[in-house]
Each structure stands twice: as C-alpha cells, then as structure tokens.
PDB file of C-alpha atoms in Angstrom:
ATOM      1  CA  UNK A   1       4.347  -4.901  74.913  1.00 38.00           C
ATOM      2  CA  UNK A   2       7.234  -7.365  75.337  1.00 42.00           C
ATOM      3  CA  UNK A   3       4.796 -10.249  74.902  1.00 43.00           C
ATOM      4  CA  UNK A   4       3.872  -8.823  71.506  1.00 42.00           C
ATOM      5  CA  UNK A   5       7.368  -9.590  70.261  1.00 49.00           C
ATOM      6  CA  UNK A   6       7.479 -13.159  71.566  1.00 49.00           C
ATOM      7  CA  UNK A   7       6.964 -15.460  68.628  1.00 45.00           C
ATOM      8  CA  UNK A   8       7.742 -19.159  68.730  1.00 51.00           C
ATOM      9  CA  UNK A   9       9.367 -20.517  65.576  1.00 44.00           C
ATOM     10  CA  UNK A  10       6.917 -22.693  63.659  1.00 44.00           C
ATOM     11  CA  UNK A  11       8.117 -25.983  62.239  1.00 43.00           C
ATOM     12  CA  UNK A  12       5.475 -26.017  59.492  1.00 44.00           C
ATOM     13  CA  UNK A  13       6.934 -22.791  58.108  1.00 42.00           C
ATOM     14  CA  UNK A  14      10.502 -24.067  58.474  1.00 46.00           C
ATOM     15  CA  UNK A  15      11.330 -21.140  60.751  1.00 51.00           C
ATOM     16  CA  UNK A  16      14.792 -20.770  62.280  1.00 72.00           C
ATOM     17  CA  UNK A  17      15.417 -17.212  63.407  1.00 75.00           C
ATOM     18  CA  UNK A  18      18.883 -15.740  62.929  1.00 84.00           C
ATOM     19  CA  UNK A  19      20.196 -14.251  66.185  1.00 81.00           C
ATOM     20  CA  UNK A  20      23.952 -13.887  65.601  1.00 85.00           C
ATOM     21  CA  UNK A  21      24.616 -10.146  65.203  1.00 91.00           C
ATOM     22  CA  UNK A  22      28.089 -10.717  63.741  1.00 92.00           C
ATOM     23  CA  UNK A  23      26.634 -12.926  60.991  1.00 90.00           C
ATOM     24  CA  UNK A  24      23.790 -10.474  60.372  1.00 91.00           C
ATOM     25  CA  UNK A  25      26.263  -7.631  59.883  1.00 95.00           C
ATOM     26  CA  UNK A  26      28.387  -9.776  57.584  1.00 94.00           C
ATOM     27  CA  UNK A  27      25.341 -10.652  55.459  1.00 95.00           C
ATOM     28  CA  UNK A  28      24.339  -7.006  55.097  1.00 96.00           C
ATOM     29  CA  UNK A  29      27.910  -6.038  54.163  1.00 97.00           C
ATOM     30  CA  UNK A  30      27.829  -8.707  51.436  1.00 97.00           C
ATOM     31  CA  UNK A  31      24.529  -7.337  50.119  1.00 97.00           C
ATOM     32  CA  UNK A  32      25.781  -3.731  50.323  1.00 97.00           C
ATOM     33  CA  UNK A  33      22.290  -2.168  50.087  1.00 97.00           C
ATOM     34  CA  UNK A  34      21.865   1.416  48.864  1.00 96.00           C
ATOM     35  CA  UNK A  35      19.037   3.887  49.456  1.00 95.00           C
ATOM     36  CA  UNK A  36      18.095   3.769  45.767  1.00 93.00           C
ATOM     37  CA  UNK A  37      17.749  -0.049  45.676  1.00 95.00           C
ATOM     38  CA  UNK A  38      14.476  -1.879  45.077  1.00 94.00           C
ATOM     39  CA  UNK A  39      15.044  -4.280  47.960  1.00 96.00           C
ATOM     40  CA  UNK A  40      12.803  -7.293  48.668  1.00 97.00           C
ATOM     41  CA  UNK A  41      13.213  -9.600  51.661  1.00 97.00           C
ATOM     42  CA  UNK A  42      11.638 -13.047  51.663  1.00 96.00           C
ATOM     43  CA  UNK A  43      10.667 -14.434  55.066  1.00 91.00           C
ATOM     44  CA  UNK A  44      11.960 -11.627  57.314  1.00 92.00           C
ATOM     45  CA  UNK A  45      10.913 -13.530  60.442  1.00 86.00           C
ATOM     46  CA  UNK A  46      11.253 -11.211  63.424  1.00 86.00           C
ATOM     47  CA  UNK A  47      13.227  -8.679  61.401  1.00 90.00           C
ATOM     48  CA  UNK A  48      16.813  -9.405  62.485  1.00 87.00           C
ATOM     49  CA  UNK A  49      18.255  -8.697  59.024  1.00 91.00           C
ATOM     50  CA  UNK A  50      15.429  -6.306  58.128  1.00 95.00           C
ATOM     51  CA  UNK A  51      16.440  -3.856  60.837  1.00 93.00           C
ATOM     52  CA  UNK A  52      19.937  -3.386  59.458  1.00 95.00           C
ATOM     53  CA  UNK A  53      18.791  -3.386  55.825  1.00 97.00           C
ATOM     54  CA  UNK A  54      16.316  -0.584  56.512  1.00 97.00           C
ATOM     55  CA  UNK A  55      19.092   1.618  57.831  1.00 95.00           C
ATOM     56  CA  UNK A  56      20.567   1.558  54.331  1.00 96.00           C
ATOM     57  CA  UNK A  57      17.417   1.149  52.224  1.00 95.00           C
ATOM     58  CA  UNK A  58      14.228   2.524  53.862  1.00 92.00           C
ATOM     59  CA  UNK A  59      11.922   1.452  50.989  1.00 91.00           C
ATOM     60  CA  UNK A  60      12.261  -2.285  51.633  1.00 96.00           C
ATOM     61  CA  UNK A  61       9.369  -4.662  50.800  1.00 96.00           C
ATOM     62  CA  UNK A  62       9.013  -7.858  52.851  1.00 97.00           C
ATOM     63  CA  UNK A  63       7.126 -10.996  51.792  1.00 96.00           C
ATOM     64  CA  UNK A  64       6.020 -12.985  54.838  1.00 93.00           C
ATOM     65  CA  UNK A  65       3.758 -16.058  54.996  1.00 90.00           C
ATOM     66  CA  UNK A  66       3.248 -16.188  58.779  1.00 88.00           C
ATOM     67  CA  UNK A  67       0.328 -13.827  59.424  1.00 89.00           C
ATOM     68  CA  UNK A  68       1.241 -13.520  63.104  1.00 88.00           C
ATOM     69  CA  UNK A  69       4.567 -11.944  62.168  1.00 90.00           C
ATOM     70  CA  UNK A  70       3.045  -9.285  59.892  1.00 94.00           C
ATOM     71  CA  UNK A  71       1.729  -6.965  62.661  1.00 93.00           C
ATOM     72  CA  UNK A  72       4.940  -7.548  64.627  1.00 93.00           C
ATOM     73  CA  UNK A  73       7.024  -6.340  61.688  1.00 94.00           C
ATOM     74  CA  UNK A  74       4.690  -3.425  60.943  1.00 95.00           C
ATOM     75  CA  UNK A  75       4.917  -2.248  64.553  1.00 95.00           C
ATOM     76  CA  UNK A  76       8.642  -2.818  64.907  1.00 94.00           C
ATOM     77  CA  UNK A  77       9.467  -0.782  61.808  1.00 96.00           C
ATOM     78  CA  UNK A  78       6.656   1.775  62.039  1.00 95.00           C
ATOM     79  CA  UNK A  79       9.201   4.597  61.798  1.00 96.00           C
ATOM     80  CA  UNK A  80       9.925   3.618  58.183  1.00 96.00           C
ATOM     81  CA  UNK A  81       6.893   4.785  56.147  1.00 95.00           C
ATOM     82  CA  UNK A  82       8.207   3.166  52.946  1.00 94.00           C
ATOM     83  CA  UNK A  83       8.538  -0.238  54.601  1.00 96.00           C
ATOM     84  CA  UNK A  84       5.878  -2.639  53.314  1.00 96.00           C
ATOM     85  CA  UNK A  85       4.921  -6.155  54.408  1.00 96.00           C
ATOM     86  CA  UNK A  86       3.061  -8.372  51.949  1.00 96.00           C
ATOM     87  CA  UNK A  87       1.365 -11.366  53.572  1.00 96.00           C
ATOM     88  CA  UNK A  88       1.887 -13.961  50.879  1.00 94.00           C
ATOM     89  CA  UNK A  89       3.436 -17.320  50.103  1.00 94.00           C
ATOM     90  CA  UNK A  90       6.681 -16.529  48.255  1.00 95.00           C
ATOM     91  CA  UNK A  91       6.218 -19.719  46.207  1.00 95.00           C
ATOM     92  CA  UNK A  92       3.072 -18.205  44.676  1.00 95.00           C
ATOM     93  CA  UNK A  93       3.974 -14.534  44.736  1.00 96.00           C
ATOM     94  CA  UNK A  94       4.411 -12.595  41.477  1.00 96.00           C
ATOM     95  CA  UNK A  95       7.682 -10.779  42.111  1.00 95.00           C
ATOM     96  CA  UNK A  96       7.298  -9.027  38.784  1.00 92.00           C
ATOM     97  CA  UNK A  97       4.309  -7.162  40.230  1.00 92.00           C
ATOM     98  CA  UNK A  98       6.579  -5.123  42.523  1.00 91.00           C
ATOM     99  CA  UNK A  99       9.404  -4.540  40.058  1.00 86.00           C
ATOM    100  CA  UNK A 100       9.643  -0.902  39.057  1.00 77.00           C
ATOM    101  CA  UNK A 101      12.101   0.884  36.777  1.00 77.00           C
ATOM    102  CA  UNK A 102      15.021  -0.503  38.778  1.00 82.00           C
ATOM    103  CA  UNK A 103      15.590  -4.251  39.031  1.00 92.00           C
ATOM    104  CA  UNK A 104      14.849  -6.068  42.278  1.00 96.00           C
ATOM    105  CA  UNK A 105      17.507  -7.014  44.795  1.00 97.00           C
ATOM    106  CA  UNK A 106      16.093 -10.042  46.618  1.00 97.00           C
ATOM    107  CA  UNK A 107      17.378 -11.326  49.961  1.00 97.00           C
ATOM    108  CA  UNK A 108      16.166 -13.913  52.423  1.00 93.00           C
ATOM    109  CA  UNK A 109      16.710 -16.697  54.906  1.00 87.00           C
ATOM    110  CA  UNK A 110      14.895 -19.340  52.851  1.00 87.00           C
ATOM    111  CA  UNK A 111      13.109 -22.204  54.632  1.00 81.00           C
ATOM    112  CA  UNK A 112      15.001 -25.432  53.998  1.00 81.00           C
ATOM    113  CA  UNK A 113      11.833 -27.368  53.167  1.00 83.00           C
ATOM    114  CA  UNK A 114      10.917 -25.198  50.156  1.00 89.00           C
ATOM    115  CA  UNK A 115      14.283 -23.771  49.090  1.00 92.00           C
ATOM    116  CA  UNK A 116      14.639 -25.654  45.787  1.00 93.00           C
ATOM    117  CA  UNK A 117      11.132 -24.973  44.369  1.00 95.00           C
ATOM    118  CA  UNK A 118      11.382 -21.378  45.581  1.00 96.00           C
ATOM    119  CA  UNK A 119      14.703 -20.911  43.779  1.00 96.00           C
ATOM    120  CA  UNK A 120      13.177 -22.205  40.531  1.00 95.00           C
ATOM    121  CA  UNK A 121      10.212 -19.840  41.022  1.00 96.00           C
ATOM    122  CA  UNK A 122      12.545 -16.885  41.547  1.00 96.00           C
ATOM    123  CA  UNK A 123      14.645 -17.765  38.500  1.00 95.00           C
ATOM    124  CA  UNK A 124      11.543 -17.261  36.360  1.00 94.00           C
ATOM    125  CA  UNK A 125      11.764 -13.530  37.219  1.00 94.00           C
ATOM    126  CA  UNK A 126      15.465 -13.207  36.333  1.00 93.00           C
ATOM    127  CA  UNK A 127      14.788 -10.426  33.809  1.00 92.00           C
ATOM    128  CA  UNK A 128      13.551  -8.195  36.635  1.00 95.00           C
ATOM    129  CA  UNK A 129      16.241  -9.071  39.173  1.00 96.00           C
ATOM    130  CA  UNK A 130      19.619  -7.415  39.743  1.00 96.00           C
ATOM    131  CA  UNK A 131      20.866  -9.992  42.242  1.00 97.00           C
ATOM    132  CA  UNK A 132      19.774 -12.357  45.007  1.00 98.00           C
ATOM    133  CA  UNK A 133      21.426 -13.125  48.360  1.00 98.00           C
ATOM    134  CA  UNK A 134      20.118 -16.116  50.274  1.00 96.00           C
ATOM    135  CA  UNK A 135      20.766 -18.092  53.410  1.00 92.00           C
ATOM    136  CA  UNK A 136      20.345 -21.732  52.462  1.00 94.00           C
ATOM    137  CA  UNK A 137      21.217 -25.167  53.702  1.00 93.00           C
ATOM    138  CA  UNK A 138      24.920 -25.600  52.877  1.00 94.00           C
ATOM    139  CA  UNK A 139      24.084 -28.716  50.868  1.00 94.00           C
ATOM    140  CA  UNK A 140      21.871 -26.610  48.580  1.00 95.00           C
ATOM    141  CA  UNK A 141      24.595 -23.982  48.135  1.00 97.00           C
ATOM    142  CA  UNK A 142      27.005 -26.799  47.224  1.00 97.00           C
ATOM    143  CA  UNK A 143      24.526 -28.033  44.616  1.00 97.00           C
ATOM    144  CA  UNK A 144      24.017 -24.549  43.196  1.00 97.00           C
ATOM    145  CA  UNK A 145      27.749 -24.039  42.643  1.00 97.00           C
ATOM    146  CA  UNK A 146      28.725 -27.628  41.772  1.00 97.00           C
ATOM    147  CA  UNK A 147      30.796 -28.437  38.687  1.00 97.00           C
ATOM    148  CA  UNK A 148      30.325 -31.322  36.214  1.00 97.00           C
ATOM    149  CA  UNK A 149      31.524 -34.703  37.423  1.00 94.00           C
ATOM    150  CA  UNK A 150      30.953 -33.975  41.109  1.00 95.00           C
ATOM    151  CA  UNK A 151      28.436 -35.649  43.391  1.00 94.00           C
ATOM    152  CA  UNK A 152      26.510 -32.425  44.044  1.00 95.00           C
ATOM    153  CA  UNK A 153      26.130 -31.561  40.339  1.00 97.00           C
ATOM    154  CA  UNK A 154      22.580 -31.946  39.073  1.00 96.00           C
ATOM    155  CA  UNK A 155      19.449 -30.250  37.788  1.00 97.00           C
ATOM    156  CA  UNK A 156      19.664 -27.347  40.242  1.00 97.00           C
ATOM    157  CA  UNK A 157      23.325 -26.730  39.347  1.00 98.00           C
ATOM    158  CA  UNK A 158      22.665 -26.628  35.610  1.00 98.00           C
ATOM    159  CA  UNK A 159      19.561 -24.445  35.691  1.00 97.00           C
ATOM    160  CA  UNK A 160      20.881 -22.001  38.303  1.00 97.00           C
ATOM    161  CA  UNK A 161      24.187 -21.592  36.458  1.00 98.00           C
ATOM    162  CA  UNK A 162      22.375 -21.229  33.130  1.00 97.00           C
ATOM    163  CA  UNK A 163      20.440 -18.271  34.516  1.00 97.00           C
ATOM    164  CA  UNK A 164      22.933 -16.794  36.993  1.00 97.00           C
ATOM    165  CA  UNK A 165      26.482 -16.412  38.165  1.00 97.00           C
ATOM    166  CA  UNK A 166      26.612 -18.384  41.412  1.00 98.00           C
ATOM    167  CA  UNK A 167      28.939 -17.376  44.263  1.00 97.00           C
ATOM    168  CA  UNK A 168      29.034 -19.211  47.583  1.00 96.00           C
ATOM    169  CA  UNK A 169      30.054 -16.525  50.089  1.00 97.00           C
ATOM    170  CA  UNK A 170      30.501 -17.936  53.609  1.00 95.00           C
ATOM    171  CA  UNK A 171      29.137 -20.613  55.984  1.00 93.00           C
ATOM    172  CA  UNK A 172      26.755 -19.918  58.879  1.00 91.00           C
ATOM    173  CA  UNK A 173      26.965 -22.255  61.891  1.00 88.00           C
ATOM    174  CA  UNK A 174      23.819 -23.783  63.402  1.00 83.00           C
ATOM    175  CA  UNK A 175      24.399 -21.934  66.682  1.00 87.00           C
ATOM    176  CA  UNK A 176      23.624 -18.664  64.886  1.00 83.00           C
ATOM    177  CA  UNK A 177      19.898 -19.560  64.893  1.00 82.00           C
ATOM    178  CA  UNK A 178      17.086 -20.039  67.365  1.00 80.00           C
ATOM    179  CA  UNK A 179      16.120 -22.856  67.368  1.00 77.00           C
ATOM    180  CA  UNK A 180      19.407 -24.263  66.056  1.00 74.00           C
ATOM    181  CA  UNK A 181      18.804 -26.341  62.898  1.00 71.00           C
ATOM    182  CA  UNK A 182      20.316 -29.801  62.506  1.00 79.00           C
ATOM    183  CA  UNK A 183      22.112 -28.733  59.319  1.00 83.00           C
ATOM    184  CA  UNK A 184      24.782 -26.201  58.414  1.00 89.00           C
ATOM    185  CA  UNK A 185      23.865 -23.120  56.414  1.00 91.00           C
ATOM    186  CA  UNK A 186      25.656 -20.841  53.967  1.00 95.00           C
ATOM    187  CA  UNK A 187      25.175 -17.543  52.142  1.00 96.00           C
ATOM    188  CA  UNK A 188      25.035 -17.532  48.345  1.00 98.00           C
ATOM    189  CA  UNK A 189      24.878 -14.719  45.778  1.00 98.00           C
ATOM    190  CA  UNK A 190      23.028 -15.258  42.482  1.00 98.00           C
ATOM    191  CA  UNK A 191      23.535 -12.644  39.780  1.00 98.00           C
ATOM    192  CA  UNK A 192      21.488 -13.078  36.567  1.00 97.00           C
ATOM    193  CA  UNK A 193      23.661 -13.197  33.459  1.00 96.00           C
ATOM    194  CA  UNK A 194      23.508 -10.169  31.192  1.00 88.00           C
ATOM    195  CA  UNK A 195      23.996 -11.271  28.525  1.00 87.00           C
ATOM    196  CA  UNK A 196      23.996 -15.051  29.145  1.00 86.00           C
ATOM    197  CA  UNK A 197      27.176 -16.936  28.155  1.00 90.00           C
ATOM    198  CA  UNK A 198      25.008 -19.381  26.215  1.00 94.00           C
ATOM    199  CA  UNK A 199      21.394 -19.103  25.130  1.00 95.00           C
ATOM    200  CA  UNK A 200      18.765 -21.815  24.736  1.00 96.00           C
ATOM    201  CA  UNK A 201      16.321 -21.366  21.867  1.00 95.00           C
ATOM    202  CA  UNK A 202      13.609 -22.863  24.066  1.00 96.00           C
ATOM    203  CA  UNK A 203      14.261 -22.567  27.809  1.00 95.00           C
ATOM    204  CA  UNK A 204      11.261 -24.740  28.626  1.00 95.00           C
ATOM    205  CA  UNK A 205      12.740 -27.542  26.518  1.00 96.00           C
ATOM    206  CA  UNK A 206      16.145 -27.062  28.150  1.00 97.00           C
ATOM    207  CA  UNK A 207      14.557 -27.454  31.572  1.00 96.00           C
ATOM    208  CA  UNK A 208      12.688 -30.555  30.443  1.00 96.00           C
ATOM    209  CA  UNK A 209      15.849 -32.185  29.086  1.00 96.00           C
ATOM    210  CA  UNK A 210      17.898 -31.386  32.198  1.00 97.00           C
ATOM    211  CA  UNK A 211      15.151 -32.663  34.497  1.00 96.00           C
ATOM    212  CA  UNK A 212      14.678 -35.898  32.531  1.00 95.00           C
ATOM    213  CA  UNK A 213      18.412 -36.534  32.267  1.00 95.00           C
ATOM    214  CA  UNK A 214      19.074 -36.195  35.994  1.00 96.00           C
ATOM    215  CA  UNK A 215      16.114 -38.312  37.005  1.00 93.00           C
ATOM    216  CA  UNK A 216      18.280 -41.226  35.866  1.00 87.00           C
ATOM    217  CA  UNK A 217      21.732 -39.731  36.256  1.00 86.00           C
ATOM    218  CA  UNK A 218      23.546 -43.092  36.218  1.00 88.00           C
ATOM    219  CA  UNK A 219      22.250 -43.913  32.757  1.00 92.00           C
ATOM    220  CA  UNK A 220      23.827 -42.736  29.520  1.00 93.00           C
ATOM    221  CA  UNK A 221      22.282 -39.719  27.815  1.00 92.00           C
ATOM    222  CA  UNK A 222      20.953 -41.998  25.087  1.00 91.00           C
ATOM    223  CA  UNK A 223      18.988 -44.105  27.559  1.00 92.00           C
ATOM    224  CA  UNK A 224      18.048 -41.330  29.966  1.00 92.00           C
ATOM    225  CA  UNK A 225      16.476 -39.209  27.213  1.00 91.00           C
ATOM    226  CA  UNK A 226      14.767 -42.048  25.360  1.00 89.00           C
ATOM    227  CA  UNK A 227      11.369 -41.389  27.066  1.00 87.00           C
ATOM    228  CA  UNK A 228      11.544 -37.776  25.894  1.00 87.00           C
ATOM    229  CA  UNK A 229      12.956 -38.358  22.395  1.00 86.00           C
ATOM    230  CA  UNK A 230      12.299 -42.014  21.455  1.00 84.00           C
ATOM    231  CA  UNK A 231      13.286 -41.446  17.816  1.00 78.00           C
ATOM    232  CA  UNK A 232      16.402 -39.363  18.407  1.00 77.00           C
ATOM    233  CA  UNK A 233      19.392 -40.801  16.574  1.00 80.00           C
ATOM    234  CA  UNK A 234      22.609 -40.463  18.656  1.00 78.00           C
ATOM    235  CA  UNK A 235      24.690 -39.734  15.551  1.00 80.00           C
ATOM    236  CA  UNK A 236      22.507 -36.678  14.816  1.00 81.00           C
ATOM    237  CA  UNK A 237      23.550 -35.024  18.079  1.00 84.00           C
ATOM    238  CA  UNK A 238      26.895 -33.140  18.345  1.00 84.00           C
ATOM    239  CA  UNK A 239      27.592 -34.798  21.701  1.00 89.00           C
ATOM    240  CA  UNK A 240      28.676 -38.257  22.741  1.00 91.00           C
ATOM    241  CA  UNK A 241      25.334 -39.778  23.819  1.00 91.00           C
ATOM    242  CA  UNK A 242      27.128 -42.543  25.736  1.00 92.00           C
ATOM    243  CA  UNK A 243      28.151 -39.952  28.343  1.00 93.00           C
ATOM    244  CA  UNK A 244      26.326 -39.663  31.638  1.00 95.00           C
ATOM    245  CA  UNK A 245      24.320 -36.478  32.343  1.00 95.00           C
ATOM    246  CA  UNK A 246      26.526 -35.531  35.294  1.00 95.00           C
ATOM    247  CA  UNK A 247      29.519 -35.075  32.943  1.00 96.00           C
ATOM    248  CA  UNK A 248      27.856 -32.426  30.754  1.00 96.00           C
ATOM    249  CA  UNK A 249      28.531 -28.724  31.249  1.00 97.00           C
ATOM    250  CA  UNK A 250      25.785 -26.112  31.118  1.00 97.00           C
ATOM    251  CA  UNK A 251      26.923 -25.274  27.581  1.00 97.00           C
ATOM    252  CA  UNK A 252      26.654 -28.950  26.598  1.00 97.00           C
ATOM    253  CA  UNK A 253      23.052 -29.099  27.800  1.00 97.00           C
ATOM    254  CA  UNK A 254      22.211 -25.906  25.908  1.00 97.00           C
ATOM    255  CA  UNK A 255      23.781 -27.334  22.745  1.00 95.00           C
ATOM    256  CA  UNK A 256      21.777 -30.542  23.173  1.00 94.00           C
ATOM    257  CA  UNK A 257      18.529 -28.631  23.774  1.00 95.00           C
ATOM    258  CA  UNK A 258      19.096 -26.406  20.720  1.00 94.00           C
ATOM    259  CA  UNK A 259      19.780 -29.438  18.526  1.00 91.00           C
ATOM    260  CA  UNK A 260      16.550 -31.104  19.704  1.00 89.00           C
ATOM    261  CA  UNK A 261      14.647 -27.861  19.171  1.00 89.00           C
ATOM    262  CA  UNK A 262      15.924 -27.476  15.619  1.00 85.00           C
ATOM    263  CA  UNK A 263      14.862 -31.024  14.809  1.00 76.00           C
ATOM    264  CA  UNK A 264      11.433 -30.579  16.350  1.00 69.00           C
ATOM    265  CA  UNK A 265      10.635 -26.835  16.786  1.00 55.00           C
ATOM    266  CA  UNK A 266       7.033 -27.513  17.813  1.00 55.00           C
TER     267      UNK A 266
END
C-alpha cells in the first residue's frame, strides 16, 4: 500500500508538494476554517494541507487536474464522507456550480505556470466567494499588492485590487517543498469587496483599458490608449492624459473607464 502513495511531482502540472508541517499549520491558522464553511481547495496534491483542513471542515471539495492523484486522495481521506474530489482543470472549472447558500472559501497552492490566468478566472466568481488564500510565487504576491509608481504595479495589481482587498501574509521558503522550486513563495489573502470602494459601469471595458494601458506602460495614457480610443480628446477626460499608466490608482482607472463608457455606452 505504501507504493500507492508514492507520486512523483510532474513538471507539466507545475507540481511542488508542500512538506513543511510548520508552514502547513501556519497556513491553516491563517485560513481559520470552520465546520460550516463551503471550503474548496485547488490542486490539493498529496493532501498535505487537505488533511489539516478536513479536521476543521469535513465537507471540503477539492479540484485536482492530475488524475493519478484523485484515487490517492479519495483513499487517504475515505473516513470523511463529505470530502469530494473533482477531476478538472481549475482554469476551466465553473466554481459557481458548487456555490451553495454560503459563499465559497477557496484555498490552494497554485502552480506558478498558470497562477495569473487562474487568478483572473477566479475573480470572475467574486460574487460567490467569501475569501481566497493562495500560495503563490512571491513575485506574483508582490504584483497583487503593489502600489502605483512601483515596478511591480501593473494589470494584475489594478484588477485584483479593484475586485478584492489584498493582504500578503507571510513568505514560504523553497526548502518547504519537494522538489524545491527555484523561486520563493508567499501566502496571500484575497477578500472580495462588499461593497466595492469604487464601481465601474462596465467592468469588461475597465479590464480592456487596464490591459491596453499596461501593454505599453512606458507610454503616456494618451498614446497607450490611442489604439482603443483613436478619437478620444485628452481634454474631455478628467485625468492628465500625459501621465503614465503605472502612476494611476485603481480609482483613477475606474474614473477613466466610466468616462469612456459615458461617451460611448455601446
């Protein structure tokens, strides 16, 4: 039976299994799961965090892409009848389909190679999420929490902070994993705003403006947004269009998006 639990980390899935029990306990304390929670774990791996989470919340749902890990997890946690493993790619999974009356609490050690697109996918379900706790590459956590005018500030910073309160919690050294990654990691908490501090009239347009602006972050707003709004007159916008995108706050981007929406609501 011991051979059943031997699973080699797969590079194509970006797998690095957490083995540091002190870090695992610290993560679970930060999450503070309760029996009544609607808890969802993305990429449980071999169940290092899962095991401790289940002791607090026995109705946990896991989303795992690696089909070889699914029977391992089902066997390992067979004493928890409410534990469920869904074999699915989290990038394509409809998290709204498992949201019940209570909002989801999502946790996970996210693969570094898909962390950014997965975060954007998860943000689309913000209305059904209470909070999210993730292990990410430290560089990504720095980008999530970055402030205007800093090197790390960009599209991910603006959109994450528009949707959520972002809190970087603590670093996780590479030696805490098997195999050890070549980058440092960190834990971050994302809590959807309720209500949001500022509201875009068209969130799709906001995302389009932020994405376009940061594709050419060294250009002025006027020049960076010209492909998107070729006829936009700088004097019609309540912002200095000679500024660079990296200097704008989240509220500034929302104000810009709402102005553009009002001028062209279609």
